[in-house]
Amino acid sequence: LVSGGMDSLVTASIANIENEMAFLHLNYGQRTEERELKAFNDIADFYGVKKRLVVDVRYLKEIGGSALTDERIEVPTQPPSIPP
């Protein structure tokens, strides 16, 4: 599962040492989808990954909102408070 972020890049680098890789990317309606998909493809190109699958699961955002998918919800800048 490759989002295109730093964790994906590091994991791909390690996995590439001894494995033939296949990449899976989920589009769940995230606000950053365009950048994530570009990074997904850039990483796959760099490592020569031929097996790639992009799955559209945007219907999942109908379950409930998140700052990741809903522009009406402000992105939190502080970590959530920890209950006592």
Tab-separated table of C-alpha atoms in Angstrom:
chain	number	residue	atom	x	y	z
A	1	LEU	CA	0.000	0.000	0.000
A	2	VAL	CA	1.761	3.143	-1.207
A	3	SER	CA	0.455	6.622	-0.432
A	4	GLY	CA	3.455	8.396	-1.865
A	5	GLY	CA	4.667	9.773	1.458
A	6	MET	CA	7.988	9.344	3.239
A	7	ASP	CA	6.928	6.067	4.879
A	8	SER	CA	6.059	4.662	1.453
A	9	LEU	CA	9.415	5.711	0.049
A	10	VAL	CA	11.432	4.207	2.914
A	11	THR	CA	9.398	0.986	2.886
A	12	ALA	CA	9.802	0.641	-0.886
A	13	SER	CA	13.536	1.157	-0.556
A	14	ILE	CA	13.793	-1.655	2.000
A	15	ALA	CA	11.381	-3.983	0.163
A	16	ASN	CA	13.256	-3.500	-3.104
A	17	ILE	CA	16.377	-5.139	-1.682
A	18	GLU	CA	15.029	-8.700	-1.875
A	19	ASN	CA	11.550	-8.510	-3.413
A	20	GLU	CA	9.746	-7.925	-6.666
A	21	MET	CA	7.375	-5.125	-5.746
A	22	ALA	CA	3.755	-4.476	-6.641
A	23	PHE	CA	2.216	-1.141	-5.627
A	24	LEU	CA	-1.342	-0.438	-4.496
A	25	HIS	CA	-2.686	3.100	-4.073
A	26	LEU	CA	-6.102	4.037	-2.675
A	27	ASN	CA	-7.966	7.159	-3.702
A	28	TYR	CA	-10.407	7.759	-0.859
A	29	GLY	CA	-11.213	11.340	-1.806
A	30	GLN	CA	-8.263	12.852	0.047
A	31	ARG	CA	-7.593	16.513	-0.592
A	32	THR	CA	-3.978	15.707	-1.488
A	33	GLU	CA	-4.819	12.955	-4.001
A	34	GLU	CA	-3.171	14.621	-7.004
A	35	ARG	CA	0.168	15.032	-5.183
A	36	GLU	CA	-0.049	11.559	-3.621
A	37	LEU	CA	-0.727	9.863	-6.957
A	38	LYS	CA	2.186	11.705	-8.579
A	39	ALA	CA	4.501	10.627	-5.739
A	40	PHE	CA	3.170	7.044	-5.995
A	41	ASN	CA	4.058	6.968	-9.703
A	42	ASP	CA	7.401	8.708	-9.187
A	43	ILE	CA	8.438	6.127	-6.570
A	44	ALA	CA	7.217	3.261	-8.771
A	45	ASP	CA	9.137	4.679	-11.746
A	46	PHE	CA	12.308	5.077	-9.680
A	47	TYR	CA	12.228	1.434	-8.560
A	48	GLY	CA	10.961	0.090	-11.888
A	49	VAL	CA	7.714	-1.250	-10.433
A	50	LYS	CA	5.648	-2.691	-13.262
A	51	LYS	CA	2.679	-3.981	-11.244
A	52	ARG	CA	0.629	-0.969	-10.111
A	53	LEU	CA	-2.999	-0.711	-9.107
A	54	VAL	CA	-4.905	2.451	-8.211
A	55	VAL	CA	-8.262	1.768	-6.554
A	56	ASP	CA	-10.994	4.387	-6.243
A	57	VAL	CA	-12.793	4.071	-2.907
A	58	ARG	CA	-14.107	7.642	-2.690
A	59	TYR	CA	-17.497	6.268	-1.716
A	60	LEU	CA	-16.037	5.623	1.760
A	61	LYS	CA	-16.065	9.350	2.528
A	62	GLU	CA	-19.870	9.107	2.597
A	63	ILE	CA	-19.502	7.288	5.930
A	64	GLY	CA	-18.257	10.398	7.668
A	65	GLY	CA	-16.173	13.479	7.271
A	66	SER	CA	-12.522	13.991	7.957
A	67	ALA	CA	-10.186	16.922	7.490
A	68	LEU	CA	-8.400	14.682	4.981
A	69	THR	CA	-11.444	14.537	2.691
A	70	ASP	CA	-13.802	17.405	3.573
A	71	GLU	CA	-12.737	20.982	2.823
A	72	ARG	CA	-15.353	22.263	5.285
A	73	ILE	CA	-13.443	20.672	8.177
A	74	GLU	CA	-10.375	22.577	9.309
A	75	VAL	CA	-7.112	20.655	9.426
A	76	PRO	CA	-6.071	20.436	13.099
A	77	THR	CA	-2.824	22.188	13.963
A	78	GLN	CA	-2.591	20.878	17.537
A	79	PRO	CA	-2.488	17.234	18.609
A	80	PRO	CA	-5.711	16.047	20.237
A	81	SER	CA	-5.725	16.478	23.994
A	82	ILE	CA	-5.047	13.381	26.031
A	83	PRO	CA	-7.770	12.565	28.547
A	84	PRO	CA	-6.669	12.396	32.204
